[in-house]
Coordinates of C-alpha atoms in Angstrom, one line a residue:
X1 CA 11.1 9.7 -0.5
X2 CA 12.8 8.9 2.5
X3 CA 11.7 11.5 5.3
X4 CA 12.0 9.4 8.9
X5 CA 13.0 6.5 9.8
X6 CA 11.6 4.5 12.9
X7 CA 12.7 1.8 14.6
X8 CA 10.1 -1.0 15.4
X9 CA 9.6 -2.7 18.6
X10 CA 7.4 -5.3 18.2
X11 CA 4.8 -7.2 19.7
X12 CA 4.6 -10.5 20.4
X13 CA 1.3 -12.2 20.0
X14 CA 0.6 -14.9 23.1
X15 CA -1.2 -18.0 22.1
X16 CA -4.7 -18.3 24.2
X17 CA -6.7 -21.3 25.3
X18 CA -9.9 -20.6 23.5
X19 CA -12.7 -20.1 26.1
X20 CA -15.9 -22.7 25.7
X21 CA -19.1 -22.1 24.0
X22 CA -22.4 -20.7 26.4
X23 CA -25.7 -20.9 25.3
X24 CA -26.2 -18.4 22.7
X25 CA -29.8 -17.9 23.7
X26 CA -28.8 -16.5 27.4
X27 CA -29.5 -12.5 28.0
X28 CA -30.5 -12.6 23.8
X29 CA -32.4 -9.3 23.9
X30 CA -29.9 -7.8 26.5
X31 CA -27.4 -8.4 24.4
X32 CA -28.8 -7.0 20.9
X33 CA -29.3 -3.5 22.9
X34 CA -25.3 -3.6 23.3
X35 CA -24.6 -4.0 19.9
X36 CA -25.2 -0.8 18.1
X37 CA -24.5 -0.7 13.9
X38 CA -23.4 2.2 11.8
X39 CA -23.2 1.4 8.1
X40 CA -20.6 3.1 6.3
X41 CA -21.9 4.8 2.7
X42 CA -19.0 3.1 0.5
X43 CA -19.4 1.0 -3.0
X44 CA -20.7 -2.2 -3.2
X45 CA -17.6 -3.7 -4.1
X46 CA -13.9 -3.9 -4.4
X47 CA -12.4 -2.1 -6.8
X48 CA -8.6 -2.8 -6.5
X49 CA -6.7 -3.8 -9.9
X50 CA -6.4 -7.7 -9.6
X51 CA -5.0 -10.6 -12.1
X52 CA -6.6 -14.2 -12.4
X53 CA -7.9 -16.0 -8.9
X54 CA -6.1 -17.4 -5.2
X55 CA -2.8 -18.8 -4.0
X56 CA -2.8 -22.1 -6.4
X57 CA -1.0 -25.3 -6.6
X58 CA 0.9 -24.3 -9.7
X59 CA 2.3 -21.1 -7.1
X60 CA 1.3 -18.5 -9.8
X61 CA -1.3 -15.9 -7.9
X62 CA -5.0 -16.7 -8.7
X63 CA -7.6 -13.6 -7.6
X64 CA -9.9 -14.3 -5.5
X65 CA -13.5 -12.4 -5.2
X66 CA -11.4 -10.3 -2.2
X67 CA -8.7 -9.2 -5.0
X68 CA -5.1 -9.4 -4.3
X69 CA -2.6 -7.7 -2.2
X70 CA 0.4 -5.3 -2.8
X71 CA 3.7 -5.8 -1.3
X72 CA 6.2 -3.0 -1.2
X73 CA 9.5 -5.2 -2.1
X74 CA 12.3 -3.4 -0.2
X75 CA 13.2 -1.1 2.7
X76 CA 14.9 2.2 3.1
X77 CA 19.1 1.0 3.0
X78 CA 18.6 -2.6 1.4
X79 CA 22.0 -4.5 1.1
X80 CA 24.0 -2.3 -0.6
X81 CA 26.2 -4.9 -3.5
X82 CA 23.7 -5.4 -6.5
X83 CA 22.2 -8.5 -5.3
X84 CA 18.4 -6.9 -4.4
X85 CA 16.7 -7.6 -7.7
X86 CA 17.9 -11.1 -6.9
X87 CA 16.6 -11.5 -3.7
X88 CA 13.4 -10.2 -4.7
X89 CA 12.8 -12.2 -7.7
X90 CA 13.7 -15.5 -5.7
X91 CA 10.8 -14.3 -3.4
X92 CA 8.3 -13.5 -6.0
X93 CA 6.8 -17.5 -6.6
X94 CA 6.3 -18.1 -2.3
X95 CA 4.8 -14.3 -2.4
X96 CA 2.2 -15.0 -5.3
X97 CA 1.5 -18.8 -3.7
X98 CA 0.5 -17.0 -0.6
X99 CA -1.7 -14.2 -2.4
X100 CA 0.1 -11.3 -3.2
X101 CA -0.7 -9.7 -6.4
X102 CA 2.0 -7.2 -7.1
X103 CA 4.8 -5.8 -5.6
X104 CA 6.2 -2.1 -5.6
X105 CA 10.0 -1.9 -6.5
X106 CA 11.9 0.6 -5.4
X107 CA 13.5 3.3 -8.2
X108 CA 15.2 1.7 -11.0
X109 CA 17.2 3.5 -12.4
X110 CA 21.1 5.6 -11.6
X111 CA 21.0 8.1 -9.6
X112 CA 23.7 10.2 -7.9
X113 CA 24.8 8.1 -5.6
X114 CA 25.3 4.9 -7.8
X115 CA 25.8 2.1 -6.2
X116 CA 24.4 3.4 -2.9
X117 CA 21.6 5.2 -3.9
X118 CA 18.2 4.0 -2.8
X119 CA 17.2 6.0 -6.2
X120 CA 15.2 9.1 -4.8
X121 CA 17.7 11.0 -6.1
X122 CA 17.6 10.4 -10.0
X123 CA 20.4 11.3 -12.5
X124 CA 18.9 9.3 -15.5
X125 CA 16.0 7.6 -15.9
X126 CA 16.8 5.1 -19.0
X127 CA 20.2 3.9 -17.0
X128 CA 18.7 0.5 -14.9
X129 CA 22.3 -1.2 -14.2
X130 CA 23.9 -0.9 -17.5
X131 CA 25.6 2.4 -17.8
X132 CA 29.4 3.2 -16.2
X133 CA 28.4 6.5 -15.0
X134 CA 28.0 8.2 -11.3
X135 CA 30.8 5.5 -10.0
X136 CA 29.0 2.4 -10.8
X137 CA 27.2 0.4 -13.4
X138 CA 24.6 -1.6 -11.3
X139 CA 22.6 0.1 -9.1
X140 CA 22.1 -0.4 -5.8
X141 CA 20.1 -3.1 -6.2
X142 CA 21.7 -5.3 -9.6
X143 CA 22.0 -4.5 -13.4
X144 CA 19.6 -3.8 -15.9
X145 CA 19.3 -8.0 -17.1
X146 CA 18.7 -8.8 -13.3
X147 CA 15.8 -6.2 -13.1
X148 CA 13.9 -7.7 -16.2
X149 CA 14.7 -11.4 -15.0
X150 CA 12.7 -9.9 -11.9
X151 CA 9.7 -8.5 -14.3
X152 CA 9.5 -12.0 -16.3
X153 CA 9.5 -13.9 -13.4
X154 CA 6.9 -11.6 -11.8
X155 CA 4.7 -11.6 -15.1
X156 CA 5.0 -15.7 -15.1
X157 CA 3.6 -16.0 -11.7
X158 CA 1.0 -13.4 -12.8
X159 CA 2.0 -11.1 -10.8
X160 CA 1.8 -7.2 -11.9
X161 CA 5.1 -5.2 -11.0
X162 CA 4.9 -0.7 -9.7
X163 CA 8.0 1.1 -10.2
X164 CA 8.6 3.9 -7.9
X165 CA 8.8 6.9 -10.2
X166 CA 10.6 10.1 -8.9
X167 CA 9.7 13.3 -11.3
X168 CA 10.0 15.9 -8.5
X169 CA 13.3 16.3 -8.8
X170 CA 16.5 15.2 -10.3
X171 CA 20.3 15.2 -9.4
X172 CA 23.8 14.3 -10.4
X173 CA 24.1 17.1 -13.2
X174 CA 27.4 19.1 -13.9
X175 CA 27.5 22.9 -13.0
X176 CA 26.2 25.5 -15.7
X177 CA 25.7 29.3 -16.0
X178 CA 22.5 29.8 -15.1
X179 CA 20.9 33.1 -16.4
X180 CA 17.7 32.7 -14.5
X181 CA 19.4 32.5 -10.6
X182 CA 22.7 34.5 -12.1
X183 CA 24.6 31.4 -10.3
X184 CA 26.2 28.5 -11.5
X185 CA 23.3 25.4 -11.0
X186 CA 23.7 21.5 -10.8
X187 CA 21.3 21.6 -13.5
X188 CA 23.4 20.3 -16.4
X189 CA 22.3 16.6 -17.6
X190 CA 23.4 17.2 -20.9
X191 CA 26.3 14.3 -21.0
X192 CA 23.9 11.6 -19.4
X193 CA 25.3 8.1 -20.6
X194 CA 21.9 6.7 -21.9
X195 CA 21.5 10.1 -24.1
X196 CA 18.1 10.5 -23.7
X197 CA 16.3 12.9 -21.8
X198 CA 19.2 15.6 -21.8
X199 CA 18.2 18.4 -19.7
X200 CA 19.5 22.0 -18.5
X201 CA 18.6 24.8 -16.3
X202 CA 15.7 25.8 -18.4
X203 CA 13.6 22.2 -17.3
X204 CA 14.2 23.1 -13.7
X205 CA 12.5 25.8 -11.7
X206 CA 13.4 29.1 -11.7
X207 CA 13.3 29.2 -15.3
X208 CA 11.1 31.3 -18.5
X209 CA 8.5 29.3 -17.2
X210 CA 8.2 30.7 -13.4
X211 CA 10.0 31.0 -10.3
X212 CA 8.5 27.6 -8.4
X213 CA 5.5 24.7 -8.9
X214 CA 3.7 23.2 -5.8
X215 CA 6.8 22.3 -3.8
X216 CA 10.6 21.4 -4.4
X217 CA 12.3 18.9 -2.4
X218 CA 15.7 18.5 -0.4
X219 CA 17.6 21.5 -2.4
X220 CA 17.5 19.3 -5.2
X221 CA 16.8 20.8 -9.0
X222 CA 13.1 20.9 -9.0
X223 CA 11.9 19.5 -12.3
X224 CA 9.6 22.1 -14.8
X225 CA 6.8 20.1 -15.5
X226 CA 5.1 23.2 -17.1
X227 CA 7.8 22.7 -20.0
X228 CA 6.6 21.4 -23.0
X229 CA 9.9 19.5 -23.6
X230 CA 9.7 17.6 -20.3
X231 CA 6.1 16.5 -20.8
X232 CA 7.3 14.9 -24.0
X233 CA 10.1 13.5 -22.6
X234 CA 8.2 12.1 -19.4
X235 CA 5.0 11.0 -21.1
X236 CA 4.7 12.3 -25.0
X237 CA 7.0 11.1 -27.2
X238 CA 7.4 7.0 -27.6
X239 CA 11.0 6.6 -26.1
X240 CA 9.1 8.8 -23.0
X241 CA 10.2 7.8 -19.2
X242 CA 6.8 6.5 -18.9
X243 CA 6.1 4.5 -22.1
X244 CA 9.9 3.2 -22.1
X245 CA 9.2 1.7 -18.4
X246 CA 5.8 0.0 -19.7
X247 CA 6.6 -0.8 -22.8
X248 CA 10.2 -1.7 -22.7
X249 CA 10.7 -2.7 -19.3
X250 CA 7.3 -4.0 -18.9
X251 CA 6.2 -2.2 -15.5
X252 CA 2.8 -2.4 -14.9
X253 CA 1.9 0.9 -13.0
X254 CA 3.2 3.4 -10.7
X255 CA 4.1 4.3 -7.2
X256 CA 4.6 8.2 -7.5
X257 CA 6.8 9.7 -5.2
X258 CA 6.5 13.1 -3.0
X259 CA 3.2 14.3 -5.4
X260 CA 3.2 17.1 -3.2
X261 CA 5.6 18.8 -5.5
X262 CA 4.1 19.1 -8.3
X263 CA 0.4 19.4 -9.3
X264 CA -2.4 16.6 -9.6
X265 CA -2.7 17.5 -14.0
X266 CA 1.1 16.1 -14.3
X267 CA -0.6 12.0 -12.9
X268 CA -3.6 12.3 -14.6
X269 CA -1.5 13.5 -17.9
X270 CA 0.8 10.6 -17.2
X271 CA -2.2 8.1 -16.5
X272 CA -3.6 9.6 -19.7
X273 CA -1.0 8.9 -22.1
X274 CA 0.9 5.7 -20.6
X275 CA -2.1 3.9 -18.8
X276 CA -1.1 1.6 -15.7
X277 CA -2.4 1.1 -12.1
X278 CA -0.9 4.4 -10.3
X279 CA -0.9 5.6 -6.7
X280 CA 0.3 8.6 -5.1
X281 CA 2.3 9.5 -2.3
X282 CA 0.5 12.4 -0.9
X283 CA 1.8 12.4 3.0
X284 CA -1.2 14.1 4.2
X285 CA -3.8 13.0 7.1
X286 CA -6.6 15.2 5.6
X287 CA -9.0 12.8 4.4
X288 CA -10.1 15.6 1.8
X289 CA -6.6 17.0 0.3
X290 CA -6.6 12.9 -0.2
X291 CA -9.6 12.5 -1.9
X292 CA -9.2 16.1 -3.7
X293 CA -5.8 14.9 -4.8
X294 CA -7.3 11.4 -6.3
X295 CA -10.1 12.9 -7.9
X296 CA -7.6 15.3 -9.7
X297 CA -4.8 13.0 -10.2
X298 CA -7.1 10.0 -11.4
X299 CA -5.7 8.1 -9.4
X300 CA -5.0 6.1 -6.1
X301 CA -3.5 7.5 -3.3
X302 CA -2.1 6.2 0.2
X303 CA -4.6 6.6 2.4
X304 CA -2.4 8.5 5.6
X305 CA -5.8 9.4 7.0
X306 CA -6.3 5.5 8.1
X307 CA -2.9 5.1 8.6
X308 CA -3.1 7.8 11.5
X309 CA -5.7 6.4 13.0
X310 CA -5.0 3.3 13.3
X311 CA -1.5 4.7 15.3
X312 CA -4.2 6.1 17.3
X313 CA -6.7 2.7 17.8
X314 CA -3.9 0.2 18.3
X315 CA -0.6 2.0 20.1
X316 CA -3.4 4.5 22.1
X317 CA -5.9 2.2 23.1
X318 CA -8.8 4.1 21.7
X319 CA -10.7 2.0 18.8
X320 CA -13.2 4.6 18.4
X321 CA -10.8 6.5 16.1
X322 CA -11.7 4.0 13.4
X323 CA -15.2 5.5 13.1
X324 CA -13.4 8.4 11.8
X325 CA -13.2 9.4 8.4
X326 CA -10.7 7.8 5.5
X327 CA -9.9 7.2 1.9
X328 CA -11.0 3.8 1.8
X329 CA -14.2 5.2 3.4
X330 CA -14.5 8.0 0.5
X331 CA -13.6 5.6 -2.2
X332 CA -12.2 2.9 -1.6
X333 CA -11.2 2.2 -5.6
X334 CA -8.8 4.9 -5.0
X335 CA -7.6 3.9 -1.5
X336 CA -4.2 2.0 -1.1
X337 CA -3.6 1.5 2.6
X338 CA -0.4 0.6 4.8
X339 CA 0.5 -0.4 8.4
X340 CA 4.0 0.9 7.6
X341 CA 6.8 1.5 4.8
X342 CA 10.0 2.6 3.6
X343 CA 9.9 6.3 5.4
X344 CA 7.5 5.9 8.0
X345 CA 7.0 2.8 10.9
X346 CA 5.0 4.1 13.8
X347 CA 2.3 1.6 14.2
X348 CA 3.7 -1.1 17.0
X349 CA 0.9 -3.4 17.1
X350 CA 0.7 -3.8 14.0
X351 CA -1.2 -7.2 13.8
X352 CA -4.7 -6.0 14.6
X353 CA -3.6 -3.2 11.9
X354 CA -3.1 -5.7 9.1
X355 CA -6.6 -7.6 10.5
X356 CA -8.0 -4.0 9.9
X357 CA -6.6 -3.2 6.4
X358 CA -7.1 -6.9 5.2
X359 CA -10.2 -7.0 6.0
X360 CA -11.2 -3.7 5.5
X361 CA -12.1 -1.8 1.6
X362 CA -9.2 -0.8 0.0
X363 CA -5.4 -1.8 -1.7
X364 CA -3.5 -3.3 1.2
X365 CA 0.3 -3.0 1.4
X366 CA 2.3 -5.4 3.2
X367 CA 5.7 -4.2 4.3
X368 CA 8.7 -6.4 3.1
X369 CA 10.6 -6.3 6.9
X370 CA 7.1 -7.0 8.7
X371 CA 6.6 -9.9 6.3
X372 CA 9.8 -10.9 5.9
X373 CA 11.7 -10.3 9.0
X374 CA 9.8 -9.3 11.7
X375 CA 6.0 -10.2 12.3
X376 CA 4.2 -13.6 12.1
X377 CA 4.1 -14.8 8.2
X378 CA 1.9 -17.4 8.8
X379 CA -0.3 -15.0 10.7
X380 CA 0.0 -12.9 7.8
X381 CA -0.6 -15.2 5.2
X382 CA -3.8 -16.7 6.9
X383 CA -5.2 -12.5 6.7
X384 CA -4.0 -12.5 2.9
X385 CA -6.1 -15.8 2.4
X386 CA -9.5 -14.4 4.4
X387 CA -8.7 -11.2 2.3
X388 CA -8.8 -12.3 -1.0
X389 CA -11.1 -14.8 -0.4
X390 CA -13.7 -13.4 2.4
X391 CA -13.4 -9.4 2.5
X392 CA -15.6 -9.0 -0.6
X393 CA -18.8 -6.2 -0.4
X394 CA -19.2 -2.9 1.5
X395 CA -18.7 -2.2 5.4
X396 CA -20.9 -1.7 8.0
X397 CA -18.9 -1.3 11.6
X398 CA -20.9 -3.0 14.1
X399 CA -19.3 -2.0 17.6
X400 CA -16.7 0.0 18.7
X401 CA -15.3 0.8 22.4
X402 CA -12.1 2.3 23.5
X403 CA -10.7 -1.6 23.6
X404 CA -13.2 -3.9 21.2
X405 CA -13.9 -3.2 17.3
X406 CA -16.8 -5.0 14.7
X407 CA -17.3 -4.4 11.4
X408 CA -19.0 -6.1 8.7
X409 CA -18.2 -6.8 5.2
X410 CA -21.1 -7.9 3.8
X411 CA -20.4 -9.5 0.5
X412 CA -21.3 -9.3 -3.2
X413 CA -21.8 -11.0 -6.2
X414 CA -22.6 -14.7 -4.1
X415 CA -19.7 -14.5 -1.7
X416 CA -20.7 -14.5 2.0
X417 CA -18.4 -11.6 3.5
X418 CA -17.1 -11.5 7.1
X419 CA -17.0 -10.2 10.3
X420 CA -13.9 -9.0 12.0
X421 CA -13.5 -8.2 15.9
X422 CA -10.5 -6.7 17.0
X423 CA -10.0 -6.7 21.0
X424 CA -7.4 -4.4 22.1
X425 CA -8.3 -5.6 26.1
X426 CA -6.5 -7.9 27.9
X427 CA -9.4 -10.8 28.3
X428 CA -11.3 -12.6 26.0
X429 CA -14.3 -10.6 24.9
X430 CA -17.6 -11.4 23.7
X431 CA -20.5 -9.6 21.6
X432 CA -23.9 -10.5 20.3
X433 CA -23.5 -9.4 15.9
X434 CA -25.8 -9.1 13.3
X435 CA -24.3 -11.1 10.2
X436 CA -25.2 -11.4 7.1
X437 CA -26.5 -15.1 7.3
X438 CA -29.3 -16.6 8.6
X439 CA -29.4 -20.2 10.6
X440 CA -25.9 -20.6 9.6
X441 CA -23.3 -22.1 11.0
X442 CA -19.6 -20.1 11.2
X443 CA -16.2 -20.2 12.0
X444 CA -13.3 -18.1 12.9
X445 CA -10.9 -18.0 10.0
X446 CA -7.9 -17.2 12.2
X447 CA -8.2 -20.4 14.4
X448 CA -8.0 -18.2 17.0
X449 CA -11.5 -19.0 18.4
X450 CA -12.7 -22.6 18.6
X451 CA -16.1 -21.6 18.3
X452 CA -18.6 -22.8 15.9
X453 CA -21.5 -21.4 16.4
X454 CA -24.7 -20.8 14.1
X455 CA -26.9 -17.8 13.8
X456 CA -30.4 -17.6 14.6
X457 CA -33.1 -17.0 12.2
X458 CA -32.7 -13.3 12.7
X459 CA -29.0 -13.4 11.6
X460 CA -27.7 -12.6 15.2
X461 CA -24.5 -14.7 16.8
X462 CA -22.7 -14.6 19.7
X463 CA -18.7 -14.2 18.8
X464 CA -15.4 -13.7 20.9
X465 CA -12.2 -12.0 20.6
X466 CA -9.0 -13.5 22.0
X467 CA -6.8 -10.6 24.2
X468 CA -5.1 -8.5 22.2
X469 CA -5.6 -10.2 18.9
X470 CA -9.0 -10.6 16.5
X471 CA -11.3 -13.3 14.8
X472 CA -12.5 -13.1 11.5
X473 CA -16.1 -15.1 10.9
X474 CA -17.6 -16.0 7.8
X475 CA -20.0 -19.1 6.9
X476 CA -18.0 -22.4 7.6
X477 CA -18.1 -23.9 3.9

């Protein structure tokens, strides 16, 4: 649900002249007293949902041992004029090619605004773009054929598709009587044009079933989920919201919206009944209403306790708040994180962020307007690639200062891990590491460092940093 909306200024990202090897041997056991290690108690793997293997010549995505990578596929006020399901879909073969495993659409289907809606304010759920009703028959973003040409083409580049799903609330319904407020309510739905799911003031709170759930939203009717009829109309019965979208429409899983509404039971019924990958909007920074709220849910969730703190490492200049706690530290099978998207954009230097979530346990998001429109995509790309490819095992975070971060991934199943350093200073920077490889030679996966060197017997390195940037290391093979 749209809640904010922040205007970006960006950072550009100089180009440096890579400094020249020293002798790795000099100061050695100085050195190893400066690097201090804290191992962070997470699985031993990833755990994200992920189709078949890398970016491949064919263009359809291939997972790697790192996963995949989800992009949200739209911002808040896309084109208005029908044509986004097109521009999406056109996009989808490049996106797979360069790694990303899914993308997150926004909502589907009419809502009250028609043909402007972003959808976050739904009138009825089984109308994608092929209903005359609240003004228009597409949506905002194209008619119902245009979405499911989307969803093939998706599918054929194995791709999985999330539909945004919004059961907080609803809107667009005609005035009734409403014996529960003694008021007339928008709560009629009745005359919907798809004919199913009809609803009245009895589904919405206050109603025989209590005065309010967990939260409403906006002054909008607030949805009863405690009613037996719209359980089976959400998730029961086989024409349901839920199963209709999987099993007619072909979505894969779920993006649900403003979860603080309604309780945790009402995803884990869905999950229960219609299966899918699903993830929660819960817009909370406490690491444990997160985790409390994906335990009950059984589900993922968007992990806002990394995404604070990374506003906090990279825009404040204080990398010591990624020690702190997050989701993807918790669990990271349950952990989707984000440098920004749709309602909320206050990360600036947001490079190092996607270093740090693409390297980092975890679902990474990527933003359609930082990929598309306003951030490196070759940069980005080239952190997809080390992701699905490098960021494999648990984490263990080697340094951290107010200006330089290391952590450690450090592999699984045969696949040698990385190490990322992020240096928020304004010089090249340098640390002595512990890696995961013995008399090895590595490399920096970003090109960003021209360095190659190898580690001793002891599995110590020397690495750099360019200014205000990051390498990424891993065994040169």
């Amino acid at each position: 649900m749209k809640k904010t909306h922040f205007l970006v200024s960006m950072l550009v990202l100089a180009v440096f002249n890579s400094c020249q090897n020293t002798d790795e041997n000099d100061n050695e056991n100085l050195r190893k007293q400066e690097s201090h290690s804290k191992t962070v108690n997470v699985t031993t793997h990833d755990g994200r949902p992920f189709s078949t293997g890398s970016g491949s010549v064919s263009g359809k995505f291939v997972s790697g041992p790192g996963g995949g990578v989800l992009m949200q596929g739209f911002y808040w006020d896309v084109p208005e004029g029908g044509n986004w399901w097109n521009t999406v879909k056109d996009k989808l073969a490049a996106w797979s090619d360069s790694g990303i495993s899914a993308v997150w659409l926004p909502p589907a289907s009419k809502a009250q605004n028609g043909a402007y809606s972003m959808g976050y304010d739904p009138t009825d759920y089984y109308d994608f773009g092929n209903f005359n009703q609240n003004g228009s028959v597409e949506t905002r973003f194209g008619s119902r054929t245009e979405l499911e040409a989307l969803i093939t083409k998706a599918h054929a580049e194995n791709m999985q598709v999330y539909a945004d799903i919004v059961i907080n609330h609803n809107s667009g319904g005609q005035s009734q009587s409403n014996p529960f407020t003694g008021t007339n309510t928008w709560t009629d739905f009745s005359a919907i044009a798809s004919g199913k799911f009809p609803r009245s003031y009895n589904d919405f709170y206050k109603n025989s079933y209590g005065n309010n759930d967990e939260g409403a939203f906006g002054g909008f009717p607030d949805l009863c989920h405690a009613n037996p009829y719209v359980q089976d109309w959400l998730w029961g019965r086989d024409d349901s919201v839920g199963k209709y979208y999987k099993n007619v429409m072909k979505f894969d899983g779920w993006r649900f919206d403003y979860v603080k509404g309604f309780g945790p039971w009402v995803v884990n019924t869905w999950n229960s009944n219609v299966g899918g990958f699903s993830v929660g909007e819960l817009w909370d920074s406490n690491v444990n209403t997160l985790e409390w709220w994906a335990n009950n849910a059984n589900s993922s969730v968007f992990d806002f306790a990394a995404y604070y703190k990374m506003d906090e490492a990279f825009d404040n200049g204080n990398l010591n708040a990624l020690n702190d706690d997050m989701m993807w530290k918790r669990n990271p099978y349950k952990a989707v994180t984000f440098v920004a998207n749709h309602d909320t954009d206050i990360i600036n230097n947001k490079m190092p962020a996607y270093a740090y979530i693409l390297t980092h346990e975890g679902y990474p998001t990527i933003f359609y307007r930082d990929y598309e429109e306003w951030l490196n995509k070759q940069k980005l790309n080239n952190l997809i690639w080390i992701h699905n490819n490098k960021a494999t095992g648990n984490t263990s975070i080697l340094y951290t200062d107010n200006d330089e971060y290391i952590a450690r991934r450090n592999g699984y199943n045969g696949n040698p891990g990385l190490v990322v350093y992020i240096n928020n200073s304004s010089s090249w920077q340098e640390r002595w590491v512990q890696t995961n490889w013995s008399s090895k030679q590595i490399k920096d996966f970003t090109g960003n460092s021209t360095w190659y060197p190898t580690t001793q017997g002891d599995q110590w390195v020397k690495i750099q940093s360019p200014p205000n940037s990051y390498s990424i290391w891993s065994l040169n093979q």
